[in-house]
Each structure stands twice: as structure tokens, then as C-alpha cells.
Tab-separated table of C-alpha atoms in Angstrom:
chain	number	residue	atom	x	y	z
A	1	MET	CA	-25.947	108.381	101.527
A	2	GLU	CA	-23.882	111.078	103.141
A	3	LYS	CA	-21.023	109.475	102.323
A	4	SER	CA	-21.622	110.349	98.844
A	5	ILE	CA	-21.954	113.444	98.728
A	6	LEU	CA	-18.730	115.319	96.874
A	7	ALA	CA	-16.450	116.583	98.931
A	8	ILE	CA	-16.693	119.753	96.659
A	9	ASP	CA	-20.461	119.840	97.749
A	10	GLY	CA	-19.587	120.154	101.043
A	11	GLY	CA	-19.204	116.016	102.322
A	12	PRO	CA	-15.840	113.941	103.247
A	13	ALA	CA	-12.950	113.410	101.428
A	14	ALA	CA	-12.579	110.026	99.957
A	15	VAL	CA	-8.655	110.623	100.565
A	16	THR	CA	-8.121	110.745	103.957
A	17	ALA	CA	-4.512	108.069	104.484
A	18	SER	CA	-1.426	109.651	104.285
A	19	ILE	CA	1.060	108.725	101.951
A	20	ASN	CA	2.916	107.032	103.795
A	21	ASP	CA	6.274	106.727	101.853
A	22	ALA	CA	9.266	105.520	103.713
A	23	TRP	CA	11.313	105.826	100.741
A	24	GLN	CA	14.438	107.704	101.124
A	25	GLN	CA	15.853	109.616	98.091
A	26	VAL	CA	19.026	110.902	99.854
A	27	SER	CA	20.306	107.536	102.033
A	28	ASP	CA	23.643	105.878	103.330
A	29	LEU	CA	24.536	104.618	100.050
A	30	GLU	CA	24.578	108.192	98.370
A	31	ARG	CA	26.082	109.900	101.010
A	32	ALA	CA	29.319	107.579	100.712
A	33	PHE	CA	29.364	107.822	96.498
A	34	VAL	CA	29.830	111.149	96.475
A	35	ASN	CA	32.200	111.180	100.089
A	36	ARG	CA	34.135	108.877	98.014
A	37	VAL	CA	34.816	111.296	95.360
A	38	LEU	CA	35.077	114.065	97.659
A	39	ASP	CA	38.005	112.141	99.371
A	40	ASN	CA	39.578	111.673	96.298
A	41	PHE	CA	39.205	114.789	94.588
A	42	GLY	CA	41.915	114.889	92.643
A	43	ASP	CA	40.728	111.802	91.078
A	44	ALA	CA	37.500	112.811	91.069
A	45	TYR	CA	36.366	112.641	86.729
A	46	ALA	CA	37.240	108.519	87.314
A	47	GLN	CA	33.954	108.934	89.002
A	48	LEU	CA	32.050	109.303	85.118
A	49	ASP	CA	34.846	105.751	84.052
A	50	ARG	CA	32.683	104.021	86.675
A	51	PHE	CA	29.306	105.308	86.422
A	52	GLU	CA	30.167	104.733	82.779
A	53	GLU	CA	30.761	100.962	83.097
A	54	ALA	CA	28.135	100.621	85.121
A	55	PHE	CA	25.139	101.914	83.022
A	56	ARG	CA	26.822	100.307	80.335
A	57	ALA	CA	25.995	96.642	82.292
A	58	PHE	CA	23.084	97.663	83.593
A	59	VAL	CA	21.367	98.980	80.366
A	60	GLY	CA	23.569	96.076	78.167
A	61	ALA	CA	25.169	98.349	75.351
A	62	LYS	CA	28.180	98.984	74.430
A	63	HIS	CA	28.935	102.330	75.178
A	64	ALA	CA	27.621	104.550	78.072
A	65	LEU	CA	28.510	108.381	78.094
A	66	CYS	CA	27.491	110.644	81.234
A	67	MET	CA	26.580	113.850	80.431
A	68	CYS	CA	25.010	117.601	82.126
A	69	ASN	CA	21.768	116.792	81.722
A	70	GLY	CA	18.933	115.142	79.689
A	71	THR	CA	18.770	118.070	77.185
A	72	SER	CA	22.344	117.401	75.925
A	73	THR	CA	21.730	113.892	75.930
A	74	LEU	CA	19.557	114.348	73.439
A	75	HIS	CA	21.124	117.183	71.199
A	76	SER	CA	24.252	114.826	71.478
A	77	ALA	CA	22.255	111.789	69.919
A	78	ILE	CA	20.567	113.949	67.305
A	79	PHE	CA	23.777	115.324	66.325
A	80	ALA	CA	24.991	111.933	65.424
A	81	THR	CA	22.078	110.747	63.451
A	82	GLY	CA	23.110	113.485	60.967
A	83	ALA	CA	20.571	115.429	61.684
A	84	ARG	CA	21.368	119.090	59.722
A	85	LYS	CA	19.889	121.699	57.090
A	86	GLY	CA	17.115	119.093	55.014
A	87	ARG	CA	17.247	116.453	56.924
A	88	GLU	CA	14.334	115.809	59.382
A	89	VAL	CA	13.824	113.863	62.499
A	90	ILE	CA	10.193	112.618	63.017
A	91	VAL	CA	9.257	112.989	67.031
A	92	PRO	CA	5.798	113.052	68.716
A	93	SER	CA	4.358	116.329	69.977
A	94	LEU	CA	3.165	114.032	73.121
A	95	THR	CA	7.126	114.528	74.520
A	96	TRP	CA	8.760	117.030	76.512
A	97	HIS	CA	9.916	120.137	74.863
A	98	ALA	CA	13.861	118.251	75.344
A	99	SER	CA	13.444	116.072	72.893
A	100	ILE	CA	12.685	118.987	69.968
A	101	THR	CA	14.615	121.313	70.839
A	102	PRO	CA	17.275	120.078	69.378
A	103	ILE	CA	16.262	119.249	65.919
A	104	LEU	CA	16.092	122.744	65.575
A	105	HIS	CA	19.934	123.390	66.498
A	106	CYS	CA	20.749	120.826	64.486
A	107	ASN	CA	19.357	123.394	62.105
A	108	ALA	CA	16.933	120.314	60.590
A	109	THR	CA	13.476	119.808	60.942
A	110	PRO	CA	11.119	118.323	63.253
A	111	VAL	CA	8.278	116.273	61.864
A	112	PHE	CA	5.832	115.286	64.099
A	113	CYS	CA	3.627	112.551	64.662
A	114	GLU	CA	0.336	111.302	66.867
A	115	ALA	CA	0.450	108.880	69.836
A	116	ASP	CA	-1.198	105.968	70.431
A	117	PRO	CA	-4.272	106.596	72.289
A	118	GLU	CA	-3.863	104.259	75.438
A	119	THR	CA	0.130	104.160	76.076
A	120	PHE	CA	0.391	107.301	75.002
A	121	CYS	CA	3.555	106.988	72.963
A	122	ALA	CA	4.103	107.923	69.528
A	123	ASP	CA	2.255	105.725	66.976
A	124	PRO	CA	4.393	103.375	64.479
A	125	GLU	CA	2.090	104.029	61.940
A	126	ASP	CA	1.350	107.689	62.013
A	127	VAL	CA	5.437	107.900	61.649
A	128	ARG	CA	5.535	105.246	58.583
A	129	LYS	CA	3.179	107.884	57.218
A	130	ARG	CA	5.853	110.662	57.411
A	131	ILE	CA	9.023	109.283	56.422
A	132	THR	CA	10.470	111.148	53.256
A	133	ASP	CA	13.755	110.783	51.736
A	134	ARG	CA	14.757	113.507	54.358
A	135	THR	CA	14.078	111.223	56.879
A	136	CYS	CA	17.484	111.257	59.350
A	137	ALA	CA	16.069	109.705	63.037
A	138	ILE	CA	13.008	109.049	64.558
A	139	VAL	CA	12.479	109.647	67.862
A	140	VAL	CA	10.676	108.074	70.647
A	141	THR	CA	9.973	108.564	73.809
A	142	HIS	CA	9.503	106.097	76.479
A	143	VAL	CA	6.164	108.386	77.914
A	144	TYR	CA	5.974	107.926	81.651
A	145	GLY	CA	8.730	105.261	81.682
A	146	ASN	CA	6.060	103.056	79.113
A	147	PRO	CA	7.783	101.843	76.680
A	148	ALA	CA	6.922	102.612	72.857
A	149	ASN	CA	6.082	99.690	70.388
A	150	MET	CA	9.725	98.906	69.876
A	151	ASP	CA	9.565	95.539	67.073
A	152	ALA	CA	7.518	98.646	65.667
A	153	PHE	CA	9.813	101.092	65.135
A	154	LEU	CA	13.126	98.797	64.690
A	155	ASP	CA	11.224	97.717	61.600
A	156	ILE	CA	10.561	100.829	60.131
A	157	VAL	CA	13.927	101.640	60.438
A	158	LYS	CA	14.926	98.352	59.262
A	159	GLY	CA	17.156	98.420	55.974
A	160	THR	CA	17.642	101.965	55.985
A	161	ASP	CA	19.822	104.599	56.897
A	162	ILE	CA	17.007	106.071	59.723
A	163	LYS	CA	18.368	106.220	63.013
A	164	LEU	CA	16.226	105.309	66.229
A	165	VAL	CA	17.005	106.983	68.793
A	166	GLU	CA	14.969	106.331	72.398
A	167	ASP	CA	14.287	109.257	74.577
A	168	ALA	CA	14.433	107.204	78.177
A	169	SER	CA	14.554	110.354	79.983
A	170	HIS	CA	11.442	108.747	82.598
A	171	ALA	CA	12.357	105.007	81.773
A	172	HIS	CA	15.668	103.686	83.779
A	173	GLY	CA	14.979	99.903	84.071
A	174	ALA	CA	11.871	99.594	81.684
A	175	LEU	CA	11.765	96.593	79.239
A	176	TRP	CA	11.033	95.917	75.731
A	177	ARG	CA	10.429	92.209	75.686
A	178	GLY	CA	12.786	91.404	78.179
A	179	LYS	CA	15.603	94.039	76.941
A	180	PRO	CA	16.695	96.812	78.844
A	181	VAL	CA	15.429	99.967	76.799
A	182	GLY	CA	18.237	102.584	75.560
A	183	ALA	CA	19.993	99.765	73.896
A	184	VAL	CA	17.300	98.598	71.886
A	185	GLY	CA	17.269	101.777	68.971
A	186	HIS	CA	20.303	103.322	68.086
A	187	ILE	CA	20.451	105.260	70.780
A	188	GLY	CA	19.557	105.854	73.956
A	189	CYS	CA	19.005	108.909	76.030
A	190	PHE	CA	18.216	108.860	79.840
A	191	SER	CA	17.668	112.299	81.911
A	192	LEU	CA	19.427	111.968	85.413
A	193	GLN	CA	17.759	115.175	86.691
A	194	GLN	CA	16.551	116.102	90.435
A	195	SER	CA	13.082	114.589	89.952
A	196	LYS	CA	14.104	110.686	88.015
A	197	PRO	CA	14.222	107.663	88.915
A	198	VAL	CA	18.158	108.214	89.060
A	199	ASN	CA	19.535	111.000	89.841
A	200	GLY	CA	22.333	113.364	89.813
A	201	ILE	CA	20.681	116.313	90.383
A	202	GLU	CA	21.670	117.835	87.013
A	203	ALA	CA	22.969	114.917	84.508
A	204	GLY	CA	22.176	112.569	82.006
A	205	VAL	CA	23.981	109.119	80.367
A	206	ALA	CA	23.453	108.435	76.452
A	207	THR	CA	23.830	104.187	75.578
A	208	THR	CA	24.485	102.987	72.160
A	209	ASN	CA	26.074	99.549	70.694
A	210	ASP	CA	26.888	101.638	67.794
A	211	ASP	CA	31.017	103.209	67.837
A	212	GLU	CA	30.279	105.765	64.862
A	213	LEU	CA	27.452	106.763	66.489
A	214	TYR	CA	29.718	107.282	69.759
A	215	ASP	CA	32.379	108.309	68.098
A	216	ARG	CA	30.239	111.391	66.887
A	217	MET	CA	29.043	111.910	71.054
A	218	LEU	CA	31.829	112.245	71.620
A	219	ALA	CA	33.464	114.357	69.189
A	220	LEU	CA	30.155	117.475	70.180
A	221	GLY	CA	30.222	117.387	73.855
A	222	HIS	CA	33.695	115.577	75.477
A	223	TYR	CA	36.882	118.296	74.914
A	224	GLY	CA	39.294	117.315	78.138
A	225	ARG	CA	37.854	113.661	77.331
A	226	CYS	CA	37.314	112.829	74.219
A	227	GLY	CA	40.999	111.389	73.181
A	228	LYS	CA	41.263	108.632	75.088
A	229	LEU	CA	38.357	106.821	74.314
A	230	TRP	CA	38.037	107.908	70.052
A	231	THR	CA	36.515	104.018	68.834
A	232	THR	CA	36.825	105.126	65.239
A	233	ASP	CA	39.745	106.614	63.309
A	234	ARG	CA	36.547	109.662	62.135
A	235	PHE	CA	37.933	112.578	64.682
A	236	LYS	CA	41.497	111.896	66.089
A	237	ARG	CA	43.111	114.484	64.568
A	238	LEU	CA	40.860	116.409	66.973
A	239	ARG	CA	43.210	114.738	69.635
A	240	ASN	CA	41.652	115.911	73.171
A	241	MET	CA	39.535	118.797	71.570
A	242	GLY	CA	36.672	116.916	69.638
A	243	LEU	CA	34.331	119.766	68.199
A	244	GLY	CA	35.011	122.392	71.458
A	245	VAL	CA	31.242	122.244	73.237
A	246	LYS	CA	31.358	120.496	76.837
A	247	TYR	CA	28.728	118.651	77.330
A	248	ARG	CA	31.004	116.874	80.607
A	249	ALA	CA	29.012	115.052	83.924
A	250	ASN	CA	29.519	116.826	87.240
A	251	PRO	CA	31.452	113.712	89.136
A	252	LEU	CA	29.353	114.650	92.504
A	253	GLY	CA	26.409	114.700	90.441
A	254	ILE	CA	27.175	111.303	88.957
A	255	ALA	CA	28.382	109.788	92.615
A	256	LEU	CA	24.972	110.386	93.219
A	257	ALA	CA	23.621	108.780	90.589
A	258	HIS	CA	26.175	105.632	90.740
A	259	ALA	CA	24.628	105.347	93.905
A	260	GLN	CA	20.702	105.698	92.690
A	261	LEU	CA	21.233	103.069	90.145
A	262	GLN	CA	22.150	100.240	92.792
A	263	ARG	CA	19.082	100.682	94.108
A	264	LEU	CA	16.870	101.151	91.324
A	265	PRO	CA	15.395	97.781	91.322
A	266	GLU	CA	13.946	98.355	94.199
A	267	LEU	CA	12.089	101.705	93.822
A	268	ASN	CA	10.557	99.958	90.288
A	269	GLU	CA	9.465	97.144	92.664
A	270	LYS	CA	8.357	98.866	95.025
A	271	ARG	CA	6.253	101.385	92.001
A	272	ARG	CA	5.235	98.765	90.131
A	273	ARG	CA	3.408	97.177	92.293
A	274	TRP	CA	1.121	100.128	93.562
A	275	PHE	CA	0.991	101.138	89.992
A	276	ASP	CA	0.076	97.620	88.851
A	277	ARG	CA	-3.003	97.434	91.752
A	278	LEU	CA	-4.734	101.222	90.923
A	279	ASP	CA	-4.882	100.264	87.419
A	280	SER	CA	-6.824	97.187	88.583
A	281	LEU	CA	-8.985	99.710	90.846
A	282	LEU	CA	-9.052	102.467	88.187
A	283	GLY	CA	-9.806	100.290	85.149
A	284	PRO	CA	-13.629	99.061	85.473
A	285	ILE	CA	-14.624	102.801	86.050
A	286	LYS	CA	-16.528	104.541	83.450
A	287	GLY	CA	-14.956	107.136	82.333
A	288	ILE	CA	-11.168	106.894	83.674
A	289	SER	CA	-8.607	105.322	81.644
A	290	PRO	CA	-5.360	104.327	83.151
A	291	GLN	CA	-2.279	104.692	80.850
A	292	LYS	CA	-1.616	101.339	79.186
A	293	ALA	CA	1.918	99.112	78.308
A	294	TYR	CA	2.106	97.552	75.242
A	295	PRO	CA	2.075	93.387	75.527
A	296	GLY	CA	6.315	92.431	75.500
A	297	ALA	CA	6.720	96.234	77.433
A	298	VAL	CA	7.345	96.522	81.819
A	299	ARG	CA	7.387	99.694	82.834
A	300	GLY	CA	10.781	101.133	84.547
A	301	GLY	CA	11.099	104.380	86.287
A	302	LEU	CA	7.520	104.858	86.392
A	303	LEU	CA	8.045	109.137	86.498
A	304	LEU	CA	3.836	109.868	86.445
A	305	TYR	CA	0.850	107.987	87.347
A	306	THR	CA	-0.888	109.013	84.031
A	307	GLY	CA	-4.551	108.340	82.276
A	308	ARG	CA	-7.351	110.073	81.210
A	309	ILE	CA	-10.642	111.453	81.717
A	310	ASP	CA	-13.508	110.590	78.757
A	311	PRO	CA	-15.545	113.851	79.557
A	312	ASP	CA	-18.995	112.541	77.797
A	313	GLU	CA	-18.902	109.266	79.265
A	314	ILE	CA	-18.872	111.034	82.709
A	315	GLY	CA	-20.530	114.522	81.320
A	316	ALA	CA	-18.721	116.910	82.862
A	317	PRO	CA	-15.736	119.211	81.534
A	318	VAL	CA	-12.207	117.586	82.588
A	319	SER	CA	-11.865	120.741	84.551
A	320	THR	CA	-14.699	120.018	86.726
A	321	ILE	CA	-13.879	116.754	87.504
A	322	LEU	CA	-10.437	117.360	88.071
A	323	LYS	CA	-11.655	119.847	90.886
A	324	ALA	CA	-13.969	117.536	92.258
A	325	LEU	CA	-11.172	114.943	92.601
A	326	VAL	CA	-8.964	117.217	94.124
A	327	ALA	CA	-11.067	118.176	96.594
A	328	GLU	CA	-11.512	114.614	97.453
A	329	GLY	CA	-8.396	114.545	98.240
A	330	VAL	CA	-5.942	113.447	95.516
A	331	LYS	CA	-3.305	114.350	94.509
A	332	THR	CA	-3.284	116.091	91.097
A	333	THR	CA	-3.664	119.184	89.912
A	334	PRO	CA	-7.103	120.917	89.394
A	335	ALA	CA	-5.790	121.831	86.121
A	336	ILE	CA	-5.002	120.581	82.417
A	337	THR	CA	-1.714	118.797	81.917
A	338	PRO	CA	0.938	121.813	82.192
A	339	PHE	CA	4.266	122.721	79.624
A	340	GLY	CA	2.693	122.102	76.292
A	341	TYR	CA	2.978	118.055	76.794
A	342	GLY	CA	1.446	116.810	74.536
A	343	VAL	CA	0.548	119.737	72.168
A	344	MET	CA	4.230	120.561	71.233
A	345	HIS	CA	3.162	120.648	68.005
A	346	LEU	CA	1.564	124.517	68.833
A	347	GLU	CA	4.114	125.782	71.045
A	348	ALA	CA	5.437	128.934	70.032
A	349	LEU	CA	8.935	127.963	69.694
A	350	PHE	CA	8.494	125.301	67.097
A	351	ASN	CA	5.829	127.431	65.256
A	352	ASP	CA	5.571	131.347	64.060
A	353	PHE	CA	8.127	132.772	67.351
A	354	ALA	CA	10.144	135.245	65.120
A	355	PHE	CA	14.575	134.031	65.459
A	356	ASP	CA	15.034	136.997	63.115
A	357	ASP	CA	17.644	138.861	65.038
A	358	LEU	CA	18.930	136.048	66.379
A	359	GLY	CA	22.244	134.419	65.797
A	360	GLY	CA	23.802	130.817	66.377
A	361	PRO	CA	21.003	127.776	64.301
A	362	TRP	CA	18.009	129.791	65.028
A	363	ALA	CA	19.419	132.788	62.427
A	364	ASP	CA	19.935	130.122	59.420
A	365	LEU	CA	16.729	128.009	59.646
A	366	PRO	CA	15.723	127.045	55.779
A	367	PRO	CA	12.493	127.996	54.553
A	368	GLY	CA	9.637	124.712	55.999
A	369	ALA	CA	12.190	123.860	59.355
A	370	ARG	CA	8.445	124.733	61.105
A	371	GLN	CA	5.876	123.461	59.407
A	372	CYS	CA	3.501	125.235	61.587
A	373	MET	CA	0.814	123.595	62.818
A	374	GLU	CA	-3.392	124.313	64.199
A	375	ARG	CA	-4.979	122.717	66.621
A	376	GLY	CA	-6.670	119.576	65.221
A	377	ALA	CA	-3.189	118.950	63.067
A	378	LEU	CA	-2.941	116.477	66.002
A	379	PRO	CA	-6.181	115.307	67.358
A	380	VAL	CA	-4.756	111.918	69.121
A	381	SER	CA	-1.834	114.050	70.809
A	382	GLU	CA	-4.391	116.853	71.308
A	383	ARG	CA	-7.026	114.791	72.737
A	384	ILE	CA	-4.409	113.163	75.543
A	385	HIS	CA	-3.518	116.082	76.391
A	386	ASP	CA	-7.145	117.796	76.832
A	387	THR	CA	-7.758	115.097	79.318
A	388	CYS	CA	-5.143	113.873	80.758
A	389	PHE	CA	-4.482	113.402	84.814
A	390	TRP	CA	-1.353	113.346	86.675
A	391	LEU	CA	-0.697	111.789	90.507
A	392	SER	CA	1.984	112.037	92.865
A	393	THR	CA	3.919	109.595	91.993
A	394	PRO	CA	5.484	108.180	95.285
A	395	VAL	CA	8.276	104.816	95.710
A	396	ASP	CA	6.000	103.013	98.281
A	397	PRO	CA	2.432	104.731	99.842
A	398	GLY	CA	0.291	102.874	102.231
A	399	PRO	CA	-2.332	100.689	100.673
A	400	ALA	CA	-5.207	102.903	101.939
A	401	TRP	CA	-3.645	106.155	100.164
A	402	VAL	CA	-3.575	103.672	96.931
A	403	ASP	CA	-6.976	102.087	97.543
A	404	GLN	CA	-8.727	105.270	98.824
A	405	THR	CA	-7.651	107.145	96.122
A	406	ALA	CA	-8.983	104.503	92.876
A	407	GLU	CA	-12.225	105.110	95.467
A	408	ALA	CA	-12.125	108.990	94.930
A	409	PHE	CA	-12.485	108.433	91.146
A	410	ARG	CA	-15.258	106.092	91.326
A	411	LYS	CA	-16.936	108.771	93.528
A	412	VAL	CA	-16.400	111.610	90.967
A	413	ALA	CA	-16.764	109.578	88.320
A	414	ALA	CA	-20.905	108.532	89.216
A	415	SER	CA	-21.201	111.772	89.455
A	416	GLY	CA	-21.617	113.370	86.126
A	417	GLU	CA	-24.818	114.875	86.729
A	418	ARG	CA	-24.110	117.028	89.244
A	419	LEU	CA	-20.261	118.075	87.980
A	420	SER	CA	-22.334	119.380	85.577
A	421	GLU	CA	-24.691	121.375	87.177
A	422	ILE	CA	-21.138	123.159	89.224
A	423	ALA	CA	-19.770	123.609	86.022
A	424	GLY	CA	-22.984	125.749	84.514
A	425	GLU	CA	-22.949	127.416	87.737
A	426	VAL	CA	-18.939	128.693	87.544
A	427	ALA	CA	-19.942	129.885	83.614
A	428	LYS	CA	-22.681	131.673	85.136
């Protein structure tokens, strides 16, 4: 009986085991790749060519173009689709702001779509309803490494000029029906930032099979390098200047990412193993719903383990449930998902923040470029945001930690009545 007392009430915590993750973020392989650049400093930029060759092979795409960060890959991709004044780009609200801000940078209009409540990815049927004759692109995010329903989105754009952009920032090594994400749509965008499964501390890489889209991305951000890489005649008169923007990656960071790319299959195998184990343990718990994958999808990168808490089933507010989980030793945060992930449509930047005294594209946004939305406009996305939990995501945790984490969820979910009392006491 004593063991069932919640830790928030002074009982023993359910999670006492160490995560015990033996994964090395920086191994001898990373050091060797970085030192190779330092030892051949005069040839440092050749590392970009080598990494792009390796990433093309990894994704199975004709082209790969490394850049200074993932945001620049998304800007390049959205620019390449022809986004401009009077055009619209459909994008989920349940994503990071970098999927959306480049639309404004291109003077186009972001059109927010709903999410699938189980996978957290963009809902194809909702996207279909939002297409107009102004739609030039659809951005889909493989949320936390979980592939979107690419068959449905390919069917939507088939026979149109609409380009499908995959935001694969979390999804390195994820598969859709056996094919790596990033080469399923027209353009794939990968972040190589420090928290990502393949990282160059700050870097990114875009992939495509389309020569014209590749050249458009080259033209935007690769002066000094683009002259030797043009594949069509469209921009050759610009020679090595392109459009004069530099998104070129740092060779030292790319060397680090190149080494980590070689280690990615091992990382994905280890993370998938404990993700699957925790899915099986949490799935039967009333009020707890782990993020699900579509049939035919294989998660990759697995940036975060996530799921939803149903406060109605458990009978207590989400904030109190999260505090109880933290008290039990669960590695999550005692607050709702931060940074607007899931409710980007409500962020000031995409609503009514004043751009009047700014220059650049913000000063010239056409009327209606920001479709101001209020809470309730995207109820599914908002519900995911309001009920989502994130777990720390080690690579190879000990099995005791995984099992005890599941036990903590079971213990808390079974204590809804007491948690409701605690919530009432706090509110007084």
C-alpha cells in the first residue's frame, strides 16, 4: 500500500534507476573527421563536397546541399518553390517556427493546417481543404522523427505545380515505405543543429531530385560556390555570385556531421528499441497515449519521446499530472510544451506583431499575408499542445529506467482523484 502513495505526497519515487546512457556524443570517429580538416586546412571546403556525396547516398537523392543551419535549408526550399507576394504555403501549426518564418521572408502567406491527433503530423484531409489557386507549396514536418503520411500528400500534389517540402529536421534515417524521408517529396530539409541526431553544432542540408529546384537553392545562398555546381542554364549568367546570399556551411561542423552520419544507423537502432518498449508499456494505460506512427512509417532520429495526457480520462489537470510525474522521477518538464509548438498560429509573429517600421520583406507584406487566428481555430493542434508531454531522449538507456518510467505513468494515471484534490488545494 505504501508504494502506491504518490511521490508528490511524500511517497517513494517510482523512478530510481539511472538512465545509464553509454552513447558517446563525440567519439574518436568525430575527432578523426574534424582533425582531417584541420590537417588539410587549405582544402577545408572539399569537406562540403564529401559530405554532400555521402548524404546523397544516404537519402537516395540526386542532389544534397549543405548549409549553415536547418532554417536556411527551409528558407532555400520555400524560396525555390516560387513563394512570393500573392502566393500561399500551407504549413502545420504543430511545428517549429523555422518551418513558417521563411514564408514571410519570401513575402508569401502562411496558411496553417491541422494535425493528426495520433501522429502529430499535418492532416492531409485538412490540407486538401486549404488549397487554393494561390498555393505554391505544402510544408510537412516529420514531427520528432515520425514521418507524415507521404502517400496522401503525394496524391494531393500529383498533377499540380504545388511543391511538397519535407521538414525532416528531426527525422534523420526515418523511412516511408522503405524510402528515406527527404527524397519522397520535392525537397527535404534537415537540421544538423547540436540537439539533432546528426549534428554539426550549427549546420543543415537540403536534398532534391529536381535540377531546377536545386539551382534555385544554390542561387539563393551559395555565392562563391555555386558557379561550379549549376545544373541548368537558368542562373549561369550570375556565375559564382548567385543572388549574393551566403548560407554556406562551416567545414569543421560538416566534418563532425559526416562522422555522425556514419554512426546514425546504430543510434536509430538503439533509440527505436527503447521507444518501442515504452510504447508497449504506456499504450494500455488509461489516459496516456504515446505518439503513433502511420503504417509504412519507420521513425528515425527520434528527437523526443512524446505523447498525450488525457485530463478527462485521468480526472485531473494536465499541469498537476506533469508535476506528479516529475516528483516520481520522470525526466519531463512540469509545464505545458514550451515555445508554441502546436500553436504557432497563435504566436504574435504570425498574427498582429507590428512590422510598420521594419525594412525588408516584413515592411512589404501584402494585406492578408498574416491570417490572424484566435484560440479555437485549430482545435486538434491546440489540444495536442495543451496535453503533450516530452521525455528526455537518451540513446541507450538502461531497461530498468524505461520500465520504471512506465510504472510512474501508471501510478500517476491511476491517482486522478488525489491529483484533482491537489489541484483544488493549489487553486485555493
